[in-house]
Structure formats: C-alpha cells, structure tokens
Amino acid sequence: MLTITHNLNSSQLAPDLQKSLLASLKTGQILNASIEKINGQEVTLRVGQNVFTANTTVSGLQTGEIQLSVKQTQPSLVLAIAQRPQLTASSQEVIQAAIRQHLVNQQPLGQISQQLTQLLNQLPSQLQPPLTALLEQLRKPLSANTGNDLKNQLNNSGLFLESKLLLGKSDGNTPKQDLKAQFLQFKQLAQQSSGVQNAATQLASKLSDQAISKITLNQLQLYQNPAVIGFEFAPPNPQTIDDQLEFRKKRTDKGNRWEVFVNLQTSDGELKSKISFDAEENLYCGIWCQNDTLGKRIESKITELHDLFEALDLQSVHLRLLPSPPEQSKQGQRVALIDIHI
C-alpha cells in the first residue's frame, strides 16, 4: 500500500473550498484524484479543484487518474492509493469454471450469422422480424472513422450490457441496441414461440445460446485482462478469399532473378500466372486459365497488357498463355513483402 502524506495549510487550498474540504474528509473515505506531476519524492496531486504537494518514498508512480483512501486527517493528511482488491482463490475458481462452461458452448459470431441467415425462412413468421433486426445488427460493418464511432460499436457489442443495466444508463446506447441483449431476447422468443417447435426453431435457440456464450466469454476475458478487448463482428461478405500472391528470389550468375506467382479466383474460373524479371530487365509472363471462357477473356487483353509492360521501358517483354499451370522454381527463395526493398 502506497501512502502519501502532507500537512495541509490554508495557502494550499482554495479559500472557498478549504473549510468544506477539511470538514468533509473522514477516515476510510475514497477520493477521486489525479497525479499531475512527479518530481523525485514530491507528487503534485489534484483533488477536486484543490492542487497540493505530497511527499512519498515509493518509486514507480505514474501520472494519471487514481483513487485515494483517507487514512488520517490530523495532524497530517495521510492518503493511500486504493488498490483493486485481489481475487480470492474461490473467485478465481468461479471465473475459470465459467470460462470452461462458455468455451465449450460457443462458436464465432460470423459462423452463427451464416447459419441463422440460412434458417430465417424456415422459422415461424413471428420470429422472422426480430431475427432480421438481429442479423442487421450483427452484420453491421465495422466503422471507426472517429473515436465516437468505435466507442458506440464497442458499447453495443454486448461486452458492457450488465454494466448498462446496473447503472441504468440513458445515453442513447440502450440495451435494445445491445447485441447480447438482442440475442437474449430472441432466444426467449424462440423458446416461448406458440407455434410448432420445429427443428429450425430449436436450432435457432441453440445458436442464440452459443452467441451469448461467445460474448460472455469475451466479457470474462476482458475482466481478467482489461488491457485487451475481445471485440468480434461478422464480416459483411462471408466468402473466403483464396487469391494468393507470392514472391521468390533466385540467385544466378548474372544476378538475382525475381519471380512473382499470382493465383486469382475470378467469376469465370481460376487464373494462375508466373512473372519473371531478371537483372538485365527482361520480363517474362505466362498465364494459365482454368477454362476456355476465361482464356478468351485474357487473350483479348494480352496486347493491352503487353503495352502496359512496355511503357515501363524494359529491355524486353514476353507474354504468352500457358497450356498448364506454371511451376515454382525449386531453387527459389521465398521472400516476404516486408523484406523487399525498392
């Protein structure tokens, strides 16, 4: 426990606050304060509108907001930094048990969003509107153009639902906009549905429970490590992007030879390309297409691509369509983008 002491006198207190401050201080009272400056063993403290200097023998203090508890008021004012209570062994066990419980009953929100979307038209009519609203909230794209945008999205992510309910906040971020609250509400509606409890309704209730467990797990991890926020959102396009770009460097007697491999998934099929560039500024580009439709599209653009390469004022440019996918040079050394210097 760090103790800060100081002999108060009238010159260090605002005249209009002196009497009220001294009269209001009681042993055990918690004060919100801030450390404004640290100079050796002298610490400049602000409590309310009063700024005064305290002495301490403890190192490692930092400026910023703190909470102080009053240890004594006479003849010197003695303040101690109020430390966060250490979790007892039983508290730790409760948290770990809760983490284990929710860990086995959760899955990523992106997967839950996809499955609920597939179930939407199979659910009773009374469940479709609330699920549609829930999916819109879940798929809302991450927007962080300003600090307030990110703050609002974090506030409605479900991480702080219980805090909002406890404090009764009315700052516009009501529980109705909270993701965890919406999942809890939808789960209750699904369980109380007066219609036939078909397989789709039961699965929707189960998926809601898994989403609640996922958010609760993030809350528990946030409590354990407040410096790391587990914030999850569903991507607007769940399709996996399989495009690949790889750089390789091959050493030769005439210098380094660079190779670039490009794999693209297009609407007409897969395209694979190998581009080679040597120390003498000769460029070779081979393109393989998965089918004739894609091949004809690329063939119609070969001349345009050739002109673009020639505009780089290279020694020579060679372009052609390949009958089979290009192979990577076994002797080539794979190079990361961060290691390429231009």
XYZ file of C-alpha atoms in Angstrom:
342
model
C 0.000 0.000 0.000
C 1.444 3.368 -1.006
C 0.957 6.204 1.494
C 1.116 9.900 0.582
C 1.324 12.451 3.404
C 1.034 16.226 3.517
C 0.480 18.934 6.115
C -2.413 20.969 4.823
C -2.432 24.713 5.290
C -4.681 27.465 4.064
C -2.245 28.624 1.378
C -2.624 25.337 -0.459
C -6.406 25.246 -0.559
C -8.836 27.379 -2.494
C -10.325 29.701 0.176
C -13.924 28.895 -0.647
C -13.281 25.161 -0.529
C -10.901 24.984 2.435
C -13.458 24.570 5.189
C -15.783 22.290 3.232
C -12.942 20.020 2.111
C -11.386 19.642 5.559
C -14.769 19.152 7.184
C -15.822 16.507 4.688
C -12.704 14.336 4.905
C -13.198 11.235 7.027
C -11.019 8.222 7.667
C -11.792 5.473 5.176
C -13.280 7.865 2.630
C -12.397 7.235 -1.036
C -11.346 10.251 -3.124
C -11.071 10.535 -6.884
C -7.812 12.325 -7.626
C -5.125 12.666 -10.242
C -1.340 12.751 -10.110
C -0.327 15.724 -12.249
C 3.423 15.853 -11.705
C 6.144 13.723 -10.123
C 9.476 15.255 -9.107
C 11.565 12.845 -7.104
C 9.739 12.325 -3.817
C 7.342 15.202 -4.438
C 3.988 14.447 -6.040
C 1.572 17.125 -7.244
C -1.989 15.973 -6.574
C -5.323 17.388 -7.665
C -8.385 16.588 -5.577
C -11.430 18.355 -6.947
C -10.383 21.982 -7.507
C -7.529 21.805 -4.996
C -3.926 21.179 -6.007
C -1.322 20.402 -3.356
C 2.051 18.728 -2.977
C 2.539 15.406 -1.227
C 5.665 13.521 -0.184
C 6.271 9.843 -0.863
C 9.152 7.392 -0.555
C 7.713 4.896 -3.025
C 9.005 4.765 -6.606
C 7.153 3.672 -9.733
C 4.312 6.174 -9.568
C 2.808 7.427 -12.828
C 0.733 10.466 -13.687
C -2.964 9.940 -14.278
C -6.242 9.243 -12.531
C -6.142 7.379 -9.204
C -8.349 6.666 -6.211
C -7.125 7.584 -2.738
C -8.380 6.439 0.638
C -8.123 8.727 3.668
C -6.002 7.142 6.413
C -5.902 10.105 8.839
C -6.775 13.809 8.803
C -4.873 15.216 11.817
C -2.237 16.446 12.346
C -1.242 15.486 8.797
C -3.488 14.365 5.983
C -2.436 10.834 5.077
C -3.750 9.368 1.835
C -3.176 5.888 0.471
C -3.651 4.708 -3.090
C -6.677 2.422 -3.091
C -5.650 -0.811 -4.754
C -8.048 -3.080 -6.575
C -8.972 -5.993 -4.297
C -7.104 -9.148 -5.159
C -9.259 -12.009 -6.341
C -9.524 -14.774 -3.807
C -8.850 -18.358 -4.776
C -12.578 -19.068 -4.738
C -13.253 -16.105 -7.065
C -10.592 -17.340 -9.464
C -12.145 -20.789 -9.438
C -15.580 -19.345 -10.218
C -14.198 -17.370 -13.171
C -12.267 -20.342 -14.543
C -15.333 -22.574 -14.220
C -17.430 -20.001 -16.102
C -14.796 -19.753 -18.845
C -14.742 -23.538 -19.265
C -18.540 -23.639 -19.401
C -18.868 -20.985 -22.107
C -15.800 -22.159 -24.022
C -17.424 -25.471 -24.978
C -20.759 -23.830 -25.802
C -19.638 -21.062 -28.184
C -18.638 -20.527 -31.776
C -17.551 -17.454 -33.788
C -20.264 -14.888 -34.430
C -19.528 -14.972 -38.156
C -20.472 -18.659 -38.363
C -23.573 -18.086 -36.248
C -24.626 -15.263 -38.570
C -24.361 -17.531 -41.623
C -26.373 -20.341 -40.006
C -29.108 -18.011 -38.755
C -29.386 -16.494 -42.236
C -30.000 -19.960 -43.681
C -32.685 -20.636 -41.033
C -34.529 -17.339 -41.453
C -37.200 -18.511 -43.926
C -37.754 -21.780 -42.035
C -38.798 -20.080 -38.790
C -42.347 -19.174 -37.720
C -43.487 -15.783 -39.009
C -43.407 -14.173 -35.541
C -39.687 -14.937 -35.197
C -38.560 -13.648 -38.589
C -38.757 -9.843 -37.938
C -36.714 -9.920 -34.684
C -34.162 -12.251 -36.276
C -33.865 -9.950 -39.298
C -33.168 -6.986 -36.992
C -30.650 -9.070 -35.049
C -28.814 -10.098 -38.224
C -28.656 -6.476 -39.380
C -27.040 -5.536 -36.076
C -24.673 -8.496 -36.283
C -23.594 -7.743 -39.857
C -23.205 -4.018 -39.341
C -19.795 -3.188 -40.860
C -17.052 -2.045 -38.515
C -16.877 1.739 -38.754
C -14.083 3.547 -36.961
C -13.925 6.857 -38.784
C -13.941 8.639 -35.438
C -13.316 7.691 -31.846
C -17.022 8.018 -31.084
C -17.888 5.528 -33.860
C -15.636 2.886 -32.349
C -16.846 3.715 -28.834
C -20.501 3.252 -29.824
C -19.832 -0.056 -31.551
C -17.887 -1.362 -28.572
C -20.637 -0.129 -26.258
C -23.254 -2.092 -28.212
C -21.107 -5.194 -28.750
C -22.533 -6.920 -25.663
C -19.394 -6.517 -23.565
C -20.975 -3.947 -21.245
C -24.636 -5.000 -21.104
C -24.685 -5.805 -17.388
C -22.931 -2.525 -16.553
C -25.533 -0.565 -18.506
C -28.351 -2.367 -16.712
C -26.712 -1.813 -13.324
C -26.094 1.894 -13.891
C -29.388 2.482 -15.689
C -27.663 4.470 -18.420
C -29.774 6.634 -20.695
C -27.087 7.950 -23.065
C -28.713 6.679 -26.244
C -26.969 3.303 -26.084
C -29.935 1.464 -24.610
C -29.988 -2.295 -24.040
C -32.315 -2.544 -27.045
C -29.310 -1.728 -29.251
C -27.011 -4.111 -27.391
C -26.047 -7.268 -29.293
C -26.093 -9.559 -26.262
C -29.474 -8.181 -25.193
C -30.884 -8.866 -28.655
C -29.639 -12.465 -28.567
C -31.147 -12.973 -25.103
C -34.448 -11.529 -26.282
C -34.537 -13.642 -29.436
C -33.681 -16.806 -27.502
C -36.579 -16.110 -25.136
C -38.953 -15.540 -28.066
C -37.826 -18.768 -29.726
C -38.380 -20.763 -26.535
C -41.796 -19.191 -25.923
C -42.950 -19.448 -29.527
C -46.575 -20.537 -29.610
C -46.043 -22.208 -32.964
C -44.737 -25.673 -33.578
C -41.267 -26.178 -32.121
C -39.727 -27.452 -35.324
C -36.073 -28.299 -35.834
C -35.323 -24.828 -37.231
C -36.703 -23.092 -34.127
C -34.728 -25.356 -31.808
C -31.544 -24.794 -33.806
C -32.084 -21.013 -33.796
C -32.437 -21.117 -29.995
C -29.251 -23.174 -29.717
C -27.326 -20.793 -31.992
C -28.510 -17.839 -29.893
C -27.232 -19.601 -26.786
C -23.848 -20.152 -28.464
C -23.648 -16.471 -29.415
C -24.460 -15.454 -25.832
C -21.703 -17.787 -24.592
C -19.242 -16.273 -27.067
C -19.966 -12.727 -25.896
C -19.911 -13.802 -22.229
C -16.546 -15.477 -22.786
C -15.221 -12.199 -24.205
C -16.569 -10.409 -21.114
C -14.796 -12.799 -18.743
C -11.538 -12.436 -20.644
C -11.918 -8.651 -20.566
C -12.379 -8.808 -16.781
C -9.208 -10.883 -16.459
C -7.206 -8.612 -18.746
C -8.760 -5.122 -19.052
C -5.992 -4.018 -21.442
C -7.219 -6.393 -24.179
C -10.735 -6.133 -25.618
C -12.103 -9.185 -27.428
C -14.333 -7.446 -29.955
C -15.828 -9.663 -32.635
C -18.012 -8.765 -35.599
C -19.339 -10.726 -38.555
C -17.723 -9.836 -41.906
C -20.167 -8.405 -44.480
C -19.041 -10.975 -47.067
C -18.562 -14.429 -45.517
C -16.967 -15.819 -48.698
C -13.367 -16.905 -48.246
C -10.831 -15.088 -50.407
C -8.458 -17.639 -51.933
C -6.328 -15.242 -54.005
C -2.603 -15.689 -53.467
C 0.465 -13.602 -54.232
C 3.952 -14.998 -53.701
C 7.407 -13.532 -54.341
C 10.550 -15.602 -54.894
C 14.181 -14.711 -55.499
C 16.577 -16.953 -57.434
C 20.311 -16.296 -57.487
C 22.048 -16.717 -60.876
C 25.467 -15.931 -62.317
C 24.036 -12.774 -63.884
C 22.378 -11.544 -60.699
C 19.082 -12.058 -58.912
C 16.067 -13.302 -60.815
C 12.716 -12.344 -59.337
C 9.589 -14.438 -59.696
C 6.027 -13.492 -58.811
C 3.244 -16.098 -58.655
C -0.345 -14.870 -58.800
C -3.385 -17.106 -58.194
C -6.777 -15.450 -58.704
C -10.317 -16.770 -58.326
C -12.477 -14.997 -60.931
C -16.161 -15.331 -61.777
C -15.152 -17.392 -64.849
C -12.669 -19.659 -63.077
C -9.158 -19.795 -61.683
C -6.208 -17.910 -63.157
C -2.555 -18.662 -62.393
C 0.318 -16.519 -63.562
C 4.097 -16.504 -63.242
C 6.090 -13.328 -63.861
C 9.898 -13.454 -64.068
C 12.214 -10.454 -64.095
C 15.998 -10.769 -64.398
C 18.923 -8.455 -63.739
C 19.050 -7.456 -67.422
C 15.465 -6.139 -67.193
C 13.889 -8.885 -69.283
C 10.324 -9.680 -68.287
C 8.559 -12.990 -68.939
C 4.893 -13.503 -68.115
C 2.985 -16.764 -68.511
C -0.751 -17.019 -67.813
C -2.785 -20.207 -67.356
C -6.604 -20.180 -67.386
C -8.825 -22.882 -65.940
C -11.237 -22.941 -68.900
C -11.738 -21.627 -72.441
C -14.130 -18.855 -71.367
C -11.551 -17.277 -69.094
C -8.808 -17.982 -71.640
C -10.610 -15.999 -74.350
C -11.124 -13.068 -71.982
C -7.432 -12.963 -71.098
C -6.332 -13.463 -74.706
C -8.327 -10.397 -75.757
C -6.380 -8.329 -73.208
C -2.874 -9.667 -73.931
C -1.989 -6.822 -76.296
C -3.157 -4.215 -73.774
C -1.133 -5.887 -71.010
C 1.921 -6.040 -73.294
C 1.679 -2.296 -73.931
C 1.464 -1.587 -70.198
C 4.645 -3.565 -69.550
C 6.460 -1.907 -72.449
C 5.605 1.504 -71.020
C 7.966 0.603 -68.159
C 10.862 0.911 -70.636
C 12.137 -2.619 -70.035
C 14.741 -4.366 -72.167
C 12.228 -6.920 -73.449
C 8.719 -8.174 -72.676
C 7.442 -11.691 -73.400
C 3.798 -12.643 -72.761
C 2.002 -15.901 -73.557
C -0.842 -18.163 -72.483
C 0.268 -21.423 -70.868
C -1.260 -24.867 -71.552
C -0.671 -25.945 -67.920
C -0.298 -24.163 -64.573
C 3.145 -22.580 -64.015
C 5.527 -24.278 -61.607
C 7.543 -22.601 -58.928
C 11.330 -22.739 -59.102
C 12.550 -25.241 -56.517
C 15.764 -23.280 -56.050
C 13.921 -20.023 -55.488
C 13.974 -18.398 -52.078
C 10.597 -17.269 -50.807
C 10.572 -13.566 -49.933
C 8.111 -11.688 -47.700
C 6.767 -8.319 -48.820
C 8.358 -6.649 -45.811
C 11.802 -7.836 -46.981
C 11.526 -6.346 -50.486
C 13.383 -3.049 -50.799
C 12.911 -0.831 -53.827
